[in-house]
Amino acid sequence: MLEYDLLLRGGTLIDPAAGVHALKDVAVTGGKIAAICDPGTEQRARKIVDVGGLQVVPGLIDMHVHVFPGVSHFGVDPDSTCIARGVTTAVDFGTAGGLIFDGFRQLVIDRANTRVFALLHIAGQGMISSPGTLPALGELTDLRYCNVENVVRTVERHRDCIVGIKIRLTENLAEEGKNEAPGLQLARQAADETGLPLVIHSPDSSLPMSHVMNNMRTGDVLTHCYHGRRCGIVDEKGRVLPETKDKLDEGLLMDVGHGWGSFSWPVAQSMVDAGVIADFISSDLHTYNLHGPVFDLLTTMDKFLLLGMDFDEVIRRTTAEPAKFLNRQHEIGTLAVGATADITVLEIEEGKFPLKDSHGVIKNGTQRLEVRHTFRAGRPTGLLPRPTEQHLHARAATS
Ligand SMILES: [Zn+2]
């Protein structure tokens, strides 16, 4: 009889990409999924892990993190915040621009145990200063840093890991708003010239949402979609703006990007109730929200369970959907036979769990996800507990 490297036995397999939700054993050989077996069938494996009562899902993908520690003040360590908390793949959301991306590749992508992809910031220096740093300068303060030729050359060097072009449209990052519209034009141009999606952050932009929408195309991403600040996608009554609705119908994608200031319970609830659902459930994990209110991707997933989203849909938006965006849906985000054996094993804990949004509003959840095992390409990785709550000075954060 065939002997597998690893067998996860007795768990419930939930793989939305493959349409599977059933009691199944998962067999791994050579870092790949070798077989999905009916429970109770005799299988031989060098290592057998009993996952009875647990949920076996594809390695989670956090579409929105900032993981360039020591260079950007936003940056957190990818391995202690992502893979140690069940996230096997993370997308750095434009922390680095073209002037520093070679360093991001060498210091983070090539070294981390977490699989890291990246958006490239339109501004060459990326997110290394903000209104809360010294100097107190946003990345769009001087548009000479937004050099399209530099963006194109950087993408050519790193096309295997750069998956989009990022811009933050926020008034106080852009010379009191003066540089927002021309910066957006440059980002649009860079996305067109590289053939990559444009990814826009809009909270507290001085531009009307219609202006932002006019610059977005099918396959582009609007992040921080459930924020309660200026330049959101809902009107004061919580209804989705018509210009946004049209774009969503055409295939604009939405990302949660919870962050320090971008997840509002009332906005998220009204939009989920109206069926306007983000494609990607992501944390926007960075220095200023790691110790609350974000903590990790799992806590953001808990919030969507509380909003009434089905568990399988929460998993789809943290596995299959981001894998599709990354154009790696046959390798990651699924546990189909032949896929990379990135696997997260979760326990659904029952109880009373306070969950705080970005405005300090607390709702009590009845379920909480906790990671019990993580495997990257079939190898077990170490886990860490959820970060503790601390009140950090958060002036430097704008997302
Ligand atoms: Zn972010």
Tab-separated table of C-alpha atoms and ligand atoms in Angstrom:
chain	number	residue	atom	x	y	z
A	1	MET	CA	0.000	0.000	0.000
A	2	LEU	CA	1.117	3.540	-0.819
A	3	GLU	CA	2.655	5.393	2.105
A	4	TYR	CA	1.968	9.127	2.303
A	5	ASP	CA	4.213	11.656	4.056
A	6	LEU	CA	1.334	13.035	6.106
A	7	LEU	CA	-2.288	12.187	6.778
A	8	LEU	CA	-4.751	14.556	8.453
A	9	ARG	CA	-7.378	12.202	9.815
A	10	GLY	CA	-10.940	12.725	10.996
A	11	GLY	CA	-11.481	16.401	10.179
A	12	THR	CA	-14.083	18.257	8.165
A	13	LEU	CA	-12.598	19.365	4.860
A	14	ILE	CA	-13.875	22.717	3.620
A	15	ASP	CA	-12.517	23.654	0.215
A	16	PRO	CA	-14.849	26.182	-1.447
A	17	ALA	CA	-12.785	26.237	-4.663
A	18	ALA	CA	-13.467	22.519	-5.119
A	19	GLY	CA	-17.022	22.711	-3.771
A	20	VAL	CA	-16.201	20.333	-0.904
A	21	HIS	CA	-17.600	20.408	2.634
A	22	ALA	CA	-17.430	16.888	4.051
A	23	LEU	CA	-15.686	14.594	6.500
A	24	LYS	CA	-12.531	13.663	4.603
A	25	ASP	CA	-8.954	12.632	5.345
A	26	VAL	CA	-6.267	14.641	3.563
A	27	ALA	CA	-3.077	12.919	2.381
A	28	VAL	CA	0.110	14.781	1.506
A	29	THR	CA	3.235	13.649	-0.321
A	30	GLY	CA	6.171	15.698	-1.581
A	31	GLY	CA	4.623	18.965	-0.355
A	32	LYS	CA	1.486	18.484	-2.437
A	33	ILE	CA	-2.017	17.180	-1.833
A	34	ALA	CA	-1.783	13.516	-2.830
A	35	ALA	CA	-5.299	12.273	-2.109
A	36	ILE	CA	-8.611	13.138	-0.473
A	37	CYS	CA	-9.872	9.982	1.199
A	38	ASP	CA	-13.172	8.921	2.680
A	39	PRO	CA	-13.001	8.720	6.470
A	40	GLY	CA	-12.352	5.322	7.921
A	41	THR	CA	-10.499	3.979	4.900
A	42	GLU	CA	-7.149	2.445	5.864
A	43	GLN	CA	-4.270	4.706	4.783
A	44	ARG	CA	-0.582	4.459	5.560
A	45	ALA	CA	1.439	7.566	6.308
A	46	ARG	CA	4.766	8.376	7.945
A	47	LYS	CA	2.987	10.938	10.116
A	48	ILE	CA	-0.689	10.881	11.072
A	49	VAL	CA	-2.319	13.884	12.733
A	50	ASP	CA	-5.714	13.435	14.336
A	51	VAL	CA	-7.855	16.463	13.456
A	52	GLY	CA	-11.194	15.077	14.659
A	53	GLY	CA	-13.695	17.842	15.424
A	54	LEU	CA	-11.601	20.401	13.552
A	55	GLN	CA	-12.022	22.232	10.229
A	56	VAL	CA	-9.377	21.541	7.595
A	57	VAL	CA	-9.202	24.421	5.109
A	58	PRO	CA	-6.742	25.578	2.439
A	59	GLY	CA	-3.893	27.664	3.907
A	60	LEU	CA	-5.473	31.056	4.603
A	61	ILE	CA	-4.562	34.003	2.384
A	62	ASP	CA	-4.567	37.482	3.916
A	63	MET	CA	-4.970	39.856	0.962
A	64	HIS	CA	-3.942	42.958	2.883
A	65	VAL	CA	-1.013	43.249	5.300
A	66	HIS	CA	2.048	45.482	5.790
A	67	VAL	CA	5.135	43.347	6.392
A	68	PHE	CA	8.289	45.437	5.879
A	69	PRO	CA	9.527	45.799	9.492
A	70	GLY	CA	12.430	48.119	10.135
A	71	VAL	CA	11.930	50.004	6.891
A	72	SER	CA	8.308	51.133	7.077
A	73	HIS	CA	6.983	52.136	10.500
A	74	PHE	CA	3.813	50.237	9.523
A	75	GLY	CA	5.690	46.973	8.941
A	76	VAL	CA	5.178	43.888	11.105
A	77	ASP	CA	7.075	40.619	10.886
A	78	PRO	CA	5.273	38.317	8.439
A	79	ASP	CA	6.078	35.021	10.138
A	80	SER	CA	5.027	35.874	13.685
A	81	THR	CA	1.850	37.652	12.528
A	82	CYS	CA	0.803	35.605	9.491
A	83	ILE	CA	1.944	31.990	9.291
A	84	ALA	CA	2.058	31.639	13.088
A	85	ARG	CA	-1.640	32.565	13.044
A	86	GLY	CA	-2.729	30.268	10.215
A	87	VAL	CA	-2.038	32.562	7.243
A	88	THR	CA	0.246	30.759	4.798
A	89	THR	CA	0.101	33.451	2.082
A	90	ALA	CA	-0.028	37.210	2.561
A	91	VAL	CA	-0.181	40.134	0.150
A	92	ASP	CA	1.789	43.161	1.253
A	93	PHE	CA	-0.438	46.060	0.266
A	94	GLY	CA	1.996	48.532	-1.232
A	95	THR	CA	4.297	49.152	1.731
A	96	ALA	CA	7.203	49.351	-0.736
A	97	GLY	CA	7.515	51.476	-3.872
A	98	GLY	CA	9.968	51.110	-6.728
A	99	LEU	CA	12.855	52.819	-4.894
A	100	ILE	CA	12.913	50.211	-2.122
A	101	PHE	CA	11.285	47.151	-3.665
A	102	ASP	CA	14.551	45.275	-4.300
A	103	GLY	CA	15.095	45.430	-0.525
A	104	PHE	CA	11.562	44.237	0.147
A	105	ARG	CA	12.228	41.251	-2.064
A	106	GLN	CA	15.558	40.380	-0.430
A	107	LEU	CA	14.585	41.019	3.184
A	108	VAL	CA	10.989	39.819	3.226
A	109	ILE	CA	9.783	37.820	0.229
A	110	ASP	CA	12.932	35.715	-0.145
A	111	ARG	CA	13.350	35.096	3.594
A	112	ALA	CA	9.903	34.686	5.108
A	113	ASN	CA	8.367	31.301	5.676
A	114	THR	CA	5.031	32.956	4.891
A	115	ARG	CA	4.455	33.112	1.112
A	116	VAL	CA	4.481	36.850	0.350
A	117	PHE	CA	3.194	38.671	-2.733
A	118	ALA	CA	3.038	42.431	-3.045
A	119	LEU	CA	1.348	45.439	-4.504
A	120	LEU	CA	3.814	48.068	-5.671
A	121	HIS	CA	3.145	51.561	-4.395
A	122	ILE	CA	2.889	54.232	-7.102
A	123	ALA	CA	5.209	56.414	-4.980
A	124	GLY	CA	8.831	55.212	-5.128
A	125	GLN	CA	9.450	55.564	-1.393
A	126	GLY	CA	6.292	53.607	-0.509
A	127	MET	CA	4.816	54.001	2.955
A	128	ILE	CA	7.867	55.102	4.912
A	129	SER	CA	6.465	58.379	6.234
A	130	SER	CA	3.001	59.569	7.262
A	131	PRO	CA	1.434	62.565	9.027
A	132	GLY	CA	2.439	60.991	12.377
A	133	THR	CA	6.145	60.543	11.569
A	134	LEU	CA	9.008	63.020	11.364
A	135	PRO	CA	9.069	64.333	8.744
A	136	ALA	CA	5.269	64.400	8.658
A	137	LEU	CA	4.972	63.749	4.954
A	138	GLY	CA	2.520	61.591	3.044
A	139	GLU	CA	3.744	59.635	0.044
A	140	LEU	CA	1.887	61.910	-2.405
A	141	THR	CA	3.350	65.121	-0.973
A	142	ASP	CA	5.656	65.426	-3.975
A	143	LEU	CA	4.420	63.791	-7.163
A	144	ARG	CA	7.962	63.549	-8.522
A	145	TYR	CA	8.192	60.377	-6.427
A	146	CYS	CA	5.399	58.875	-8.563
A	147	ASN	CA	7.539	58.008	-11.562
A	148	VAL	CA	5.755	55.692	-13.957
A	149	GLU	CA	8.958	54.608	-15.686
A	150	ASN	CA	10.408	53.498	-12.351
A	151	VAL	CA	7.204	51.569	-11.598
A	152	VAL	CA	7.336	49.779	-14.962
A	153	ARG	CA	11.016	48.839	-14.534
A	154	THR	CA	10.410	47.550	-11.008
A	155	VAL	CA	7.493	45.414	-12.176
A	156	GLU	CA	9.663	44.003	-14.982
A	157	ARG	CA	12.276	42.916	-12.388
A	158	HIS	CA	9.733	41.366	-10.003
A	159	ARG	CA	6.755	40.328	-12.077
A	160	ASP	CA	6.621	36.965	-10.301
A	161	CYS	CA	5.660	38.614	-7.022
A	162	ILE	CA	4.141	42.027	-7.813
A	163	VAL	CA	0.398	41.600	-8.322
A	164	GLY	CA	-0.957	45.151	-8.569
A	165	ILE	CA	-0.322	48.902	-8.323
A	166	LYS	CA	-1.390	50.646	-5.102
A	167	ILE	CA	-2.313	54.238	-4.351
A	168	ARG	CA	-3.609	55.780	-1.117
A	169	LEU	CA	-6.033	58.608	-1.819
A	170	THR	CA	-6.201	60.490	1.467
A	171	GLU	CA	-6.225	64.270	1.677
A	172	ASN	CA	-3.486	64.648	4.291
A	173	LEU	CA	-1.114	62.331	2.410
A	174	ALA	CA	-1.378	64.423	-0.767
A	175	GLU	CA	-0.689	68.112	-0.117
A	176	GLU	CA	-4.158	68.798	1.307
A	177	GLY	CA	-5.725	66.835	-1.502
A	178	LYS	CA	-4.100	68.805	-4.325
A	179	ASN	CA	-2.068	65.794	-5.516
A	180	GLU	CA	-4.813	63.198	-5.303
A	181	ALA	CA	-6.301	63.534	-8.803
A	182	PRO	CA	-2.954	63.780	-10.642
A	183	GLY	CA	-1.498	60.984	-8.473
A	184	LEU	CA	-4.455	58.798	-9.387
A	185	GLN	CA	-3.871	59.540	-13.054
A	186	LEU	CA	-0.256	58.378	-12.733
A	187	ALA	CA	-1.307	55.217	-10.900
A	188	ARG	CA	-3.877	54.492	-13.625
A	189	GLN	CA	-1.176	54.957	-16.249
A	190	ALA	CA	1.244	52.662	-14.379
A	191	ALA	CA	-1.438	49.967	-14.073
A	192	ASP	CA	-2.229	50.225	-17.781
A	193	GLU	CA	1.431	50.112	-18.826
A	194	THR	CA	2.193	47.082	-16.655
A	195	GLY	CA	-1.120	45.322	-17.307
A	196	LEU	CA	-1.650	44.952	-13.550
A	197	PRO	CA	-4.777	45.738	-11.512
A	198	LEU	CA	-5.052	49.150	-9.854
A	199	VAL	CA	-5.764	48.990	-6.125
A	200	ILE	CA	-7.175	52.084	-4.436
A	201	HIS	CA	-7.459	53.088	-0.791
A	202	SER	CA	-9.973	55.954	-0.514
A	203	PRO	CA	-10.817	56.748	3.140
A	204	ASP	CA	-10.707	60.505	3.767
A	205	SER	CA	-10.025	61.360	0.145
A	206	SER	CA	-11.074	64.830	-0.965
A	207	LEU	CA	-12.171	63.360	-4.293
A	208	PRO	CA	-15.786	62.345	-4.858
A	209	MET	CA	-16.294	58.574	-5.151
A	210	SER	CA	-17.534	59.122	-8.736
A	211	HIS	CA	-14.055	60.440	-9.645
A	212	VAL	CA	-12.429	57.389	-8.074
A	213	MET	CA	-14.846	55.029	-9.815
A	214	ASN	CA	-14.227	56.659	-13.209
A	215	ASN	CA	-10.622	55.537	-12.909
A	216	MET	CA	-11.356	51.922	-12.016
A	217	ARG	CA	-11.752	48.999	-14.407
A	218	THR	CA	-12.883	45.385	-14.219
A	219	GLY	CA	-10.474	43.416	-12.017
A	220	ASP	CA	-9.272	46.481	-10.098
A	221	VAL	CA	-9.703	46.499	-6.313
A	222	LEU	CA	-11.198	49.023	-3.940
A	223	THR	CA	-9.882	48.365	-0.444
A	224	HIS	CA	-11.302	49.455	2.936
A	225	CYS	CA	-14.771	48.919	1.454
A	226	TYR	CA	-16.552	48.929	4.843
A	227	HIS	CA	-15.057	52.136	6.281
A	228	GLY	CA	-17.204	54.828	7.849
A	229	ARG	CA	-15.180	57.870	6.792
A	230	ARG	CA	-15.203	60.318	3.871
A	231	CYS	CA	-15.198	58.920	0.321
A	232	GLY	CA	-16.885	55.606	1.057
A	233	ILE	CA	-19.171	53.607	-1.162
A	234	VAL	CA	-22.396	54.202	0.765
A	235	ASP	CA	-24.468	57.363	1.214
A	236	GLU	CA	-25.486	58.756	4.628
A	237	LYS	CA	-28.402	56.290	4.730
A	238	GLY	CA	-26.090	53.329	4.180
A	239	ARG	CA	-27.134	52.742	0.565
A	240	VAL	CA	-24.508	51.835	-2.020
A	241	LEU	CA	-23.809	54.764	-4.348
A	242	PRO	CA	-25.112	54.114	-7.883
A	243	GLU	CA	-21.723	54.796	-9.507
A	244	THR	CA	-20.179	52.101	-7.290
A	245	LYS	CA	-23.004	49.659	-7.933
A	246	ASP	CA	-22.416	49.968	-11.698
A	247	LYS	CA	-18.699	49.254	-11.289
A	248	LEU	CA	-19.338	46.252	-9.044
A	249	ASP	CA	-21.667	44.852	-11.689
A	250	GLU	CA	-18.856	45.262	-14.220
A	251	GLY	CA	-16.397	43.303	-12.051
A	252	LEU	CA	-14.729	45.771	-9.703
A	253	LEU	CA	-13.416	43.789	-6.708
A	254	MET	CA	-13.710	44.828	-3.065
A	255	ASP	CA	-11.330	44.167	-0.198
A	256	VAL	CA	-12.155	44.551	3.513
A	257	GLY	CA	-8.751	45.812	4.769
A	258	HIS	CA	-10.071	46.150	8.355
A	259	GLY	CA	-7.132	48.141	9.667
A	260	TRP	CA	-6.930	50.728	12.382
A	261	GLY	CA	-9.632	52.942	10.957
A	262	SER	CA	-11.478	51.155	8.172
A	263	PHE	CA	-14.043	48.744	9.558
A	264	SER	CA	-17.350	50.078	10.810
A	265	TRP	CA	-19.964	47.709	12.232
A	266	PRO	CA	-22.977	49.693	10.889
A	267	VAL	CA	-21.473	50.101	7.383
A	268	ALA	CA	-20.437	46.455	7.187
A	269	GLN	CA	-23.788	45.210	8.515
A	270	SER	CA	-25.872	47.298	6.109
A	271	MET	CA	-23.744	46.263	3.156
A	272	VAL	CA	-23.678	42.570	4.024
A	273	ASP	CA	-27.459	42.678	4.576
A	274	ALA	CA	-27.829	44.330	1.152
A	275	GLY	CA	-25.739	41.567	-0.409
A	276	VAL	CA	-22.799	43.847	-1.205
A	277	ILE	CA	-20.095	41.463	-0.099
A	278	ALA	CA	-16.357	41.996	-0.230
A	279	ASP	CA	-14.465	39.573	-2.463
A	280	PHE	CA	-11.592	39.422	0.012
A	281	ILE	CA	-11.782	39.333	3.818
A	282	SER	CA	-8.456	40.793	4.924
A	283	SER	CA	-6.900	42.300	8.024
A	284	ASP	CA	-4.715	45.246	6.909
A	285	LEU	CA	-2.466	44.109	9.750
A	286	HIS	CA	0.214	46.673	10.664
A	287	THR	CA	2.075	48.056	13.679
A	288	TYR	CA	-0.819	50.196	14.896
A	289	ASN	CA	-3.563	47.555	14.896
A	290	LEU	CA	-1.729	44.304	15.709
A	291	HIS	CA	-2.595	44.749	19.408
A	292	GLY	CA	-6.198	45.701	18.642
A	293	PRO	CA	-8.617	46.040	17.071
A	294	VAL	CA	-7.284	43.727	14.332
A	295	PHE	CA	-4.933	41.186	16.081
A	296	ASP	CA	-4.888	38.773	13.142
A	297	LEU	CA	-6.872	37.626	10.104
A	298	LEU	CA	-8.856	35.141	12.198
A	299	THR	CA	-10.376	37.943	14.281
A	300	THR	CA	-11.549	39.716	11.117
A	301	MET	CA	-13.062	36.403	9.964
A	302	ASP	CA	-14.841	36.125	13.360
A	303	LYS	CA	-16.468	39.489	12.626
A	304	PHE	CA	-17.924	38.208	9.369
A	305	LEU	CA	-19.348	35.166	11.134
A	306	LEU	CA	-21.011	37.608	13.532
A	307	LEU	CA	-22.374	39.606	10.561
A	308	GLY	CA	-24.168	36.426	9.516
A	309	MET	CA	-21.877	35.222	6.770
A	310	ASP	CA	-21.772	31.485	6.282
A	311	PHE	CA	-18.518	29.828	7.447
A	312	ASP	CA	-17.807	28.420	3.971
A	313	GLU	CA	-18.206	31.897	2.439
A	314	VAL	CA	-15.771	33.336	4.974
A	315	ILE	CA	-13.297	30.622	3.965
A	316	ARG	CA	-13.913	31.264	0.238
A	317	ARG	CA	-12.986	34.930	0.732
A	318	THR	CA	-9.759	34.005	2.523
A	319	THR	CA	-8.715	31.189	0.175
A	320	ALA	CA	-10.256	30.697	-3.284
A	321	GLU	CA	-11.003	34.350	-4.106
A	322	PRO	CA	-7.576	35.796	-3.239
A	323	ALA	CA	-5.881	32.836	-4.984
A	324	LYS	CA	-7.830	33.715	-8.128
A	325	PHE	CA	-6.720	37.350	-7.858
A	326	LEU	CA	-3.129	36.125	-7.534
A	327	ASN	CA	-3.704	33.932	-10.587
A	328	ARG	CA	-2.506	30.924	-8.577
A	329	GLN	CA	-5.810	29.180	-8.014
A	330	HIS	CA	-4.413	25.779	-9.008
A	331	GLU	CA	-1.499	25.998	-6.545
A	332	ILE	CA	-2.902	27.676	-3.433
A	333	GLY	CA	-6.311	28.512	-1.965
A	334	THR	CA	-7.512	24.950	-2.626
A	335	LEU	CA	-6.793	21.447	-1.342
A	336	ALA	CA	-7.514	19.732	-4.638
A	337	VAL	CA	-5.183	16.852	-5.520
A	338	GLY	CA	-1.972	18.287	-6.989
A	339	ALA	CA	-2.228	21.653	-5.195
A	340	THR	CA	0.508	22.814	-2.814
A	341	ALA	CA	-0.120	21.393	0.651
A	342	ASP	CA	-0.643	24.726	2.402
A	343	ILE	CA	-3.195	23.733	5.024
A	344	THR	CA	-4.781	25.482	7.993
A	345	VAL	CA	-6.629	23.505	10.646
A	346	LEU	CA	-9.132	25.533	12.627
A	347	GLU	CA	-11.238	25.018	15.691
A	348	ILE	CA	-14.554	26.847	15.984
A	349	GLU	CA	-14.786	27.845	19.660
A	350	GLU	CA	-18.182	28.620	21.118
A	351	GLY	CA	-18.675	31.290	23.797
A	352	LYS	CA	-19.007	35.037	24.168
A	353	PHE	CA	-16.302	36.995	22.391
A	354	PRO	CA	-16.208	40.819	22.328
A	355	LEU	CA	-15.251	42.111	18.869
A	356	LYS	CA	-14.323	45.768	18.436
A	357	ASP	CA	-14.570	47.699	15.171
A	358	SER	CA	-12.249	50.548	14.152
A	359	HIS	CA	-14.425	53.086	15.985
A	360	GLY	CA	-14.316	51.266	19.321
A	361	VAL	CA	-17.833	49.808	18.974
A	362	ILE	CA	-18.035	46.345	20.520
A	363	LYS	CA	-20.369	43.539	19.441
A	364	ASN	CA	-20.345	40.126	21.052
A	365	GLY	CA	-19.692	37.152	18.832
A	366	THR	CA	-20.681	33.621	19.769
A	367	GLN	CA	-17.991	31.889	17.716
A	368	ARG	CA	-14.264	32.363	17.507
A	369	LEU	CA	-11.780	30.759	15.159
A	370	GLU	CA	-8.520	29.441	16.572
A	371	VAL	CA	-5.721	27.836	14.606
A	372	ARG	CA	-4.632	24.361	15.747
A	373	HIS	CA	-2.199	23.327	12.978
A	374	THR	CA	-0.625	25.008	9.965
A	375	PHE	CA	1.314	23.316	7.184
A	376	ARG	CA	3.263	25.076	4.473
A	377	ALA	CA	3.974	22.795	1.528
A	378	GLY	CA	3.249	19.856	3.820
A	379	ARG	CA	5.583	20.904	6.658
A	380	PRO	CA	4.192	21.871	10.048
A	381	THR	CA	4.887	25.438	11.144
A	382	GLY	CA	5.018	26.861	14.658
A	383	LEU	CA	2.009	28.698	16.047
A	384	LEU	CA	1.722	31.709	18.340
A	385	PRO	CA	-1.217	32.846	20.477
A	386	ARG	CA	-3.401	35.756	19.388
A	387	PRO	CA	-1.646	39.067	20.217
A	388	THR	CA	-2.806	40.729	23.411
A	389	GLU	CA	-4.673	44.042	23.461
A	390	GLN	CA	-2.520	47.102	24.022
A	391	HIS	CA	-3.286	50.745	23.468
A	392	LEU	CA	-0.606	52.018	21.161
A	393	HIS	CA	-0.209	55.583	20.072
A	394	ALA	CA	-1.810	55.349	16.651
A	395	ARG	CA	-1.301	58.809	15.193
A	396	ALA	CA	0.926	57.573	12.414
A	397	ALA	CA	-1.751	55.266	11.068
A	398	THR	CA	-4.186	56.369	8.445
A	399	SER	CA	-5.656	53.049	7.466
B	1	ZN	ZN	-3.178	48.910	4.267
